[in-house]
Structures are given as structure tokens and as C-alpha cells.
mmCIF file with all atom_site columns, C-alpha atoms in Angstrom:
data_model
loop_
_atom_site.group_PDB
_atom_site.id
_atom_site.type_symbol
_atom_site.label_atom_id
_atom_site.label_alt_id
_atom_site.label_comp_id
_atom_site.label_asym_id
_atom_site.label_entity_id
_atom_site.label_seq_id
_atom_site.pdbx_PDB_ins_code
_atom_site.Cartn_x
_atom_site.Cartn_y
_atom_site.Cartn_z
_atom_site.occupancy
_atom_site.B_iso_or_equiv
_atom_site.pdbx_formal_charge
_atom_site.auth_seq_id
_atom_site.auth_comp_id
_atom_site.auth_asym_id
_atom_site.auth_atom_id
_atom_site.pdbx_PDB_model_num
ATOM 1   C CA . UNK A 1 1   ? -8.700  -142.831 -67.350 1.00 0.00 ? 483 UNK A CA 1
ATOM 2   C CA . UNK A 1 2   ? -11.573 -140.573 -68.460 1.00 0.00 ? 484 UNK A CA 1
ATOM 3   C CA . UNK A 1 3   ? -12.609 -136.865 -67.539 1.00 0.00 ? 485 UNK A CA 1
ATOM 4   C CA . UNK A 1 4   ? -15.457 -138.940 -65.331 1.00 0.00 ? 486 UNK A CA 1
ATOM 5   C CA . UNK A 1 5   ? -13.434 -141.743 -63.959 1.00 0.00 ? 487 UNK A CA 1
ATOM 6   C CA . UNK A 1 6   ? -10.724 -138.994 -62.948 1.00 0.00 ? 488 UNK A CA 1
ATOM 7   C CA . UNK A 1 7   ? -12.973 -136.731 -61.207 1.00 0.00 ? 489 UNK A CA 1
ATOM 8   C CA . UNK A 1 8   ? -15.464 -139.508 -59.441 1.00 0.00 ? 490 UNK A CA 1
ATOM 9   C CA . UNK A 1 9   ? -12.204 -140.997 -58.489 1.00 0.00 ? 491 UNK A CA 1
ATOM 10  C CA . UNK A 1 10  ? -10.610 -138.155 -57.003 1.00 0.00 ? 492 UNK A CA 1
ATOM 11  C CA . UNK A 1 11  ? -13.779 -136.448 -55.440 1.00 0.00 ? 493 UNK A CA 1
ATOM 12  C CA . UNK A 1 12  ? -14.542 -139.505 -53.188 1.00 0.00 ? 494 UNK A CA 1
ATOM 13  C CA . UNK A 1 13  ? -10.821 -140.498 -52.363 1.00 0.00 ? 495 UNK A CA 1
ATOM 14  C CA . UNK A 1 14  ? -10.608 -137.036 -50.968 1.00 0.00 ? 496 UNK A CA 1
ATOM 15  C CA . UNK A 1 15  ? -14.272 -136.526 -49.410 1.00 0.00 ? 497 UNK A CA 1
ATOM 16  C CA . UNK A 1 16  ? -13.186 -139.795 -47.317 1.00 0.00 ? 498 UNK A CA 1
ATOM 17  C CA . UNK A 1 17  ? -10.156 -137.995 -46.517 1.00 0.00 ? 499 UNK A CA 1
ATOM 18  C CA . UNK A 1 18  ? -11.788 -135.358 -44.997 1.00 0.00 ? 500 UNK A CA 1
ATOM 19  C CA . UNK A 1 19  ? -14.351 -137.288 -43.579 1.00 0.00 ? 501 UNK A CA 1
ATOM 20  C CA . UNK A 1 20  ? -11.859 -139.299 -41.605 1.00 0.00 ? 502 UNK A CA 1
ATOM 21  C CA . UNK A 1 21  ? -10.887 -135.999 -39.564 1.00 0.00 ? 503 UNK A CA 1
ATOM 22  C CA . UNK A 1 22  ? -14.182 -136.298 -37.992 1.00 0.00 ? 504 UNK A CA 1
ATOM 23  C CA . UNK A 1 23  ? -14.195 -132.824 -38.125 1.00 0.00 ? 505 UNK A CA 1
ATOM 24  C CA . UNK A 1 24  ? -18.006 -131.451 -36.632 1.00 0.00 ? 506 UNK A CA 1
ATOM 25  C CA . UNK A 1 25  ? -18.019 -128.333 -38.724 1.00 0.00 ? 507 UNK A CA 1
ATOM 26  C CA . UNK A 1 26  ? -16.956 -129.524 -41.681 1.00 0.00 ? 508 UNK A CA 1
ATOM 27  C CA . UNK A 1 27  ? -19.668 -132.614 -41.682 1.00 0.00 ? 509 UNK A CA 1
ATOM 28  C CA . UNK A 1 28  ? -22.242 -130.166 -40.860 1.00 0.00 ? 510 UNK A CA 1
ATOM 29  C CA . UNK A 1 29  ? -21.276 -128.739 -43.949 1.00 0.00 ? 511 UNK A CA 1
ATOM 30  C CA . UNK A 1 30  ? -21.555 -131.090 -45.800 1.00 0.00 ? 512 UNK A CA 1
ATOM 31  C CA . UNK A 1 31  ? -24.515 -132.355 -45.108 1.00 0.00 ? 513 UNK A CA 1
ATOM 32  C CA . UNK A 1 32  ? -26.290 -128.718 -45.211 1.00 0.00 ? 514 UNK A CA 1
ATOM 33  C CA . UNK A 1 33  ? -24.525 -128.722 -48.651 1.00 0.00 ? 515 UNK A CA 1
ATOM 34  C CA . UNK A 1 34  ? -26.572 -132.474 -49.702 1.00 0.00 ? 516 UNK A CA 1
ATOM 35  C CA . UNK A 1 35  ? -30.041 -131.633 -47.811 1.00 0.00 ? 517 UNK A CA 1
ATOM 36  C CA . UNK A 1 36  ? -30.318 -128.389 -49.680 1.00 0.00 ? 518 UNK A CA 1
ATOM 37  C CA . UNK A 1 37  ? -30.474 -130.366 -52.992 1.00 0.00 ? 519 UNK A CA 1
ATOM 38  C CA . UNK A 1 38  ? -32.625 -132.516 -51.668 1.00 0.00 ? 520 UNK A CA 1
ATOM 39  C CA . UNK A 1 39  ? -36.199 -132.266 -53.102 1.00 0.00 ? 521 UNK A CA 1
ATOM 40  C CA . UNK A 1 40  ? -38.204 -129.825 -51.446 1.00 0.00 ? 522 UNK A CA 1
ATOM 41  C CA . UNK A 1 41  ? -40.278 -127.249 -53.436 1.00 0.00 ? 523 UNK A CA 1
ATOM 42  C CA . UNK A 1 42  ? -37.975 -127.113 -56.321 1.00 0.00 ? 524 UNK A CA 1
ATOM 43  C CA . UNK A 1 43  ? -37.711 -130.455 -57.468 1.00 0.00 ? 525 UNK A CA 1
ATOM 44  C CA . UNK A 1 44  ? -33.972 -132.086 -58.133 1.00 0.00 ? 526 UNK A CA 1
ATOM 45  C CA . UNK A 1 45  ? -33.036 -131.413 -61.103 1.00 0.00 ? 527 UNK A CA 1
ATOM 46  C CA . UNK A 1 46  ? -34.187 -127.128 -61.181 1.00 0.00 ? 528 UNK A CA 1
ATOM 47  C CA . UNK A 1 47  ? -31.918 -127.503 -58.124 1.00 0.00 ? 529 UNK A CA 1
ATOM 48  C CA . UNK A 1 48  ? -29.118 -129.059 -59.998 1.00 0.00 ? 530 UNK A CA 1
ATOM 49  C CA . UNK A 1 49  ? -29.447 -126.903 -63.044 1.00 0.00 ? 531 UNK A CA 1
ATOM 50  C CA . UNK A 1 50  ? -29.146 -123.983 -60.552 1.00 0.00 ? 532 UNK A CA 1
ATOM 51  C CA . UNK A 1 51  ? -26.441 -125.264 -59.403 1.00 0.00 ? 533 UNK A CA 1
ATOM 52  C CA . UNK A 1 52  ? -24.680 -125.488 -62.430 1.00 0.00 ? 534 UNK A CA 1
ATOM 53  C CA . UNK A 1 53  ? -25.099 -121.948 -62.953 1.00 0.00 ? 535 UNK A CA 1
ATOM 54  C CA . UNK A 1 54  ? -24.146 -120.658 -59.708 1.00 0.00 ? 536 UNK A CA 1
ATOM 55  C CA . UNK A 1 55  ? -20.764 -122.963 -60.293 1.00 0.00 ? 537 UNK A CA 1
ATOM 56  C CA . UNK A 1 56  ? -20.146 -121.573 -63.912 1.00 0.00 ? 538 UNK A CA 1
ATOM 57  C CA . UNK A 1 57  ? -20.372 -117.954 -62.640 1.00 0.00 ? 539 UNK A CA 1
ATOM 58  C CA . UNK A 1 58  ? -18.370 -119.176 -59.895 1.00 0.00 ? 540 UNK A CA 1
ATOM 59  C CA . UNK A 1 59  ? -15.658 -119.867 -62.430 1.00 0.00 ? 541 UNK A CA 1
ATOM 60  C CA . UNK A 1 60  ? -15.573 -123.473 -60.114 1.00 0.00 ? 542 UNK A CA 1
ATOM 61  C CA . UNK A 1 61  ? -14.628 -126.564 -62.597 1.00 0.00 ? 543 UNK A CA 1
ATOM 62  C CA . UNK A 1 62  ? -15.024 -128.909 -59.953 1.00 0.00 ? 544 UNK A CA 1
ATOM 63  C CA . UNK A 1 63  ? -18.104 -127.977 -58.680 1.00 0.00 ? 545 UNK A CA 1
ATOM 64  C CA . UNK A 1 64  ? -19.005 -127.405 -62.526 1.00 0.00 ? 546 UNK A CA 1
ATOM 65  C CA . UNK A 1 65  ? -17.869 -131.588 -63.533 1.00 0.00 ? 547 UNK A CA 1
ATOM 66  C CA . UNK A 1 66  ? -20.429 -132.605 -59.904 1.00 0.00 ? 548 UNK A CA 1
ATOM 67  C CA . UNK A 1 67  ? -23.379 -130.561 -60.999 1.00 0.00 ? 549 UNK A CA 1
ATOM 68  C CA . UNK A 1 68  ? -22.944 -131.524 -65.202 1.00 0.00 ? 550 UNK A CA 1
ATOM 69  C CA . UNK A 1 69  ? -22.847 -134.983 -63.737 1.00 0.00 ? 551 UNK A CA 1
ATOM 70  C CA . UNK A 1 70  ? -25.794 -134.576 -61.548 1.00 0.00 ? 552 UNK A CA 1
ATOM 71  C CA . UNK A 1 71  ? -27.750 -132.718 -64.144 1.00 0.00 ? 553 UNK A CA 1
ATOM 72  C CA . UNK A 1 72  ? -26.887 -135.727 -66.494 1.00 0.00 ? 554 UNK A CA 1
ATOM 73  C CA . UNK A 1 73  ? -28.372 -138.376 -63.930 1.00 0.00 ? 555 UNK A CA 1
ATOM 74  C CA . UNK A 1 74  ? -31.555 -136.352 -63.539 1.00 0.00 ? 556 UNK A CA 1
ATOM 75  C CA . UNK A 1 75  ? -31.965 -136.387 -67.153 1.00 0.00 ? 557 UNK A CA 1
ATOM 76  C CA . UNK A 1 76  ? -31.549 -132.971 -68.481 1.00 0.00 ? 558 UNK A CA 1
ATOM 77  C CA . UNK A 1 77  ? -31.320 -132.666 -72.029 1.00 0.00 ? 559 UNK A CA 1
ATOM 78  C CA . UNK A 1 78  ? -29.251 -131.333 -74.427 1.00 0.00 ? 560 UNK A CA 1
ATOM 79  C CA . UNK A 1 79  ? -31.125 -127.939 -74.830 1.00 0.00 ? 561 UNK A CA 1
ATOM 80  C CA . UNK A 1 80  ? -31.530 -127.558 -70.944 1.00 0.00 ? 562 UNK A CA 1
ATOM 81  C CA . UNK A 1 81  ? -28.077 -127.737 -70.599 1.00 0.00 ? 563 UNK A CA 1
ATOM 82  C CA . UNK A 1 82  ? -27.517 -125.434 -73.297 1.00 0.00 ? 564 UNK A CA 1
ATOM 83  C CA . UNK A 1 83  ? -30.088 -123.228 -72.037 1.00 0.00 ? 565 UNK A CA 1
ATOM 84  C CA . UNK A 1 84  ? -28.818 -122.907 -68.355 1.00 0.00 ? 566 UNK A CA 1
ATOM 85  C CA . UNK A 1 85  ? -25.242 -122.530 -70.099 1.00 0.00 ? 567 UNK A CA 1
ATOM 86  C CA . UNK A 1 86  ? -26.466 -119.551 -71.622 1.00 0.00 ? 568 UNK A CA 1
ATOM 87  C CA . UNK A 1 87  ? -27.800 -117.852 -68.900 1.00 0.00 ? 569 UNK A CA 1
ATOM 88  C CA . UNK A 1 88  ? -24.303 -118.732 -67.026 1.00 0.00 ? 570 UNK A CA 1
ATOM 89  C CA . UNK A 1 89  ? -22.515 -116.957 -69.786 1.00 0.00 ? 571 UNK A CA 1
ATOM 90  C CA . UNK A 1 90  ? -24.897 -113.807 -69.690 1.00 0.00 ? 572 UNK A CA 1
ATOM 91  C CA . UNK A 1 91  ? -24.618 -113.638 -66.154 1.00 0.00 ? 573 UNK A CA 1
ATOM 92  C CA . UNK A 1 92  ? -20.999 -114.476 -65.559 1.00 0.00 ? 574 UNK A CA 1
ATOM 93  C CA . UNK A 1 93  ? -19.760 -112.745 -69.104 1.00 0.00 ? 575 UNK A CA 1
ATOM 94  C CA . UNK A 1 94  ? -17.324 -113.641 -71.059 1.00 0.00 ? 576 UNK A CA 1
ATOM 95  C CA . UNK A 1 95  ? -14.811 -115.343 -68.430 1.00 0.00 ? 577 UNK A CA 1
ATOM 96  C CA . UNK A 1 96  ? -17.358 -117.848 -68.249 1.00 0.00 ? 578 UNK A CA 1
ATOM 97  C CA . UNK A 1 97  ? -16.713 -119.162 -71.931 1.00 0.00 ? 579 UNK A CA 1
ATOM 98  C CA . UNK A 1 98  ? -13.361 -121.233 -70.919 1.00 0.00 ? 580 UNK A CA 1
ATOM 99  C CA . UNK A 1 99  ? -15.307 -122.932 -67.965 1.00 0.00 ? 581 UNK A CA 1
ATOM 100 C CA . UNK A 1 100 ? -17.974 -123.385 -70.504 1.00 0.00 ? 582 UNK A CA 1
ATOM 101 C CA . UNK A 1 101 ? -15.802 -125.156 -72.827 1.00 0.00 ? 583 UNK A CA 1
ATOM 102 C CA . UNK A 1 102 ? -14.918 -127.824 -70.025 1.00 0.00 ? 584 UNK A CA 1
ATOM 103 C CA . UNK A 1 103 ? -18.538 -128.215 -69.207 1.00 0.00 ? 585 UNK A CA 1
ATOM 104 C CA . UNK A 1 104 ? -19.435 -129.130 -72.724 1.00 0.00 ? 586 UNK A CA 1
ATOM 105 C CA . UNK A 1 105 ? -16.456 -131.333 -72.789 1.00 0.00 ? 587 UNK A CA 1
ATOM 106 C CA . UNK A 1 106 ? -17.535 -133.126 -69.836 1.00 0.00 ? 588 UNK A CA 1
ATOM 107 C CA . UNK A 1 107 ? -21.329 -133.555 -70.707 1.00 0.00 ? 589 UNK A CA 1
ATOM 108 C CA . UNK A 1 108 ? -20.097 -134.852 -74.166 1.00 0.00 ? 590 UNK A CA 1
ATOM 109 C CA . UNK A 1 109 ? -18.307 -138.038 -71.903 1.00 0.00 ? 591 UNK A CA 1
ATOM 110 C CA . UNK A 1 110 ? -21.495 -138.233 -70.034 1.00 0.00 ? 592 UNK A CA 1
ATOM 111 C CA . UNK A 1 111 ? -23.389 -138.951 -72.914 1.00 0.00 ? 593 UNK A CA 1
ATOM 112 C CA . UNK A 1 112 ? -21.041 -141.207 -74.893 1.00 0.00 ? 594 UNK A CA 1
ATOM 113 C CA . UNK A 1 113 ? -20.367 -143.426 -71.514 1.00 0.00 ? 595 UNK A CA 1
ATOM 114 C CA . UNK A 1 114 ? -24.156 -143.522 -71.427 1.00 0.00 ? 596 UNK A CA 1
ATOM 115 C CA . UNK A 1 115 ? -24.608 -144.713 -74.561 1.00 0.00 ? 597 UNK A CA 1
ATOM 116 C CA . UNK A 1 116 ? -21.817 -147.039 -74.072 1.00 0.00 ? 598 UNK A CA 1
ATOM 117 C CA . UNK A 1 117 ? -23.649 -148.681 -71.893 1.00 0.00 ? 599 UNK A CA 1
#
């Protein structure tokens, strides 16, 4: 199973999961979490490229795989998502670089499932 498959897989499986608690607080979340990258005044994918940054500095892999994913679908390229990597790495410093490596490891499947298909 691929990096994608793996993490899709897992990432809904388990969002059900939690869903099926019913819990109020934790759907509220959630759904704060999906309206704010909603379009609004910054359009989808500034939102998702912020995102991405936020997630590297955060040193968060998962929430790094969601937003290379979603950067992917809103069609940033190649130097945007170098670009926003570098500002992820100045920000975050050097303890960024490992999370950086799994980023670039992930958009690399992206790309060759997309031009698989």
C-alpha cells in the first residue's frame, strides 16, 4: 500500500471512529476546523499552503501528508510548494528539515499517482 493509500485509509477509518461517539465538542471541532478552509477572503489553496506551513513548524506529519495532499488537489506547483517549504524551514529552523523530507516524499507520490492516471 502507498504513503497515500496508507494515510487516506487510516485518516477516514479513524475520523468515522470518532465520529461514531457522537461526541458535540469534538464535531464542533471539526467542522470549525473544515469551514475555516473554506473559501472566504483568502481563496483555498493560500489557505492550504498556510496550512502546510503552520503543520511543518508544527513538526505534525499527519497534518503535514492532509495539507501536501490538499495543496496537490488545488494545484500548487512544484515551486509553490518549494517556496512555502522554505519559509517553513526559516520559520521552524532546522528541526523542520526531517518533516521536510517526508513532505517531499509524499508530494513526489502525489505527482507520480497523478500522472499514473
Amino acid at each position: 500500500m502507498s504513503l497515500v493509500e496508507e494515510f487516506n485509509d487510516y485518516r477516514t477509518r479513524m475520523n468515522e471512529r470518532i465520529m461514531s461517539y457522537d461526541n458535540k465538542v469534538i464535531k464542533r471541532f471539526f467542522n470549525l476546523d473544515t469551514n475555516t478552509y473554506m473559501e472566504g477572503a483568502l481563496d483555498v489553496k493560500t489557505k492550504e499552503m498556510l496550512g502546510l506551513v503552520a503543520s511543518m513548524v508544527l513538526r505534525c506529519d499527519d497534518c503535514i501528508k492532509y495539507h501536501v495532499g490538499k495543496c496537490y488537489e488545488e494545484g500548487v506547483t512544484d515551486e509553490q510548494f518549494m517556496e512555502v517549504s522554505s519559509i517553513a524551514n526559516l520559520v521552524g529552523g532546522s528541526i523542520v528539515i526531517p518533516h521536510f523530507r517526508r513532505a517531499v516524499e509524499y508530494w513526489e507520490e502525489l505527482k507520480e499517482r497523478g500522472s499514473a492516471k
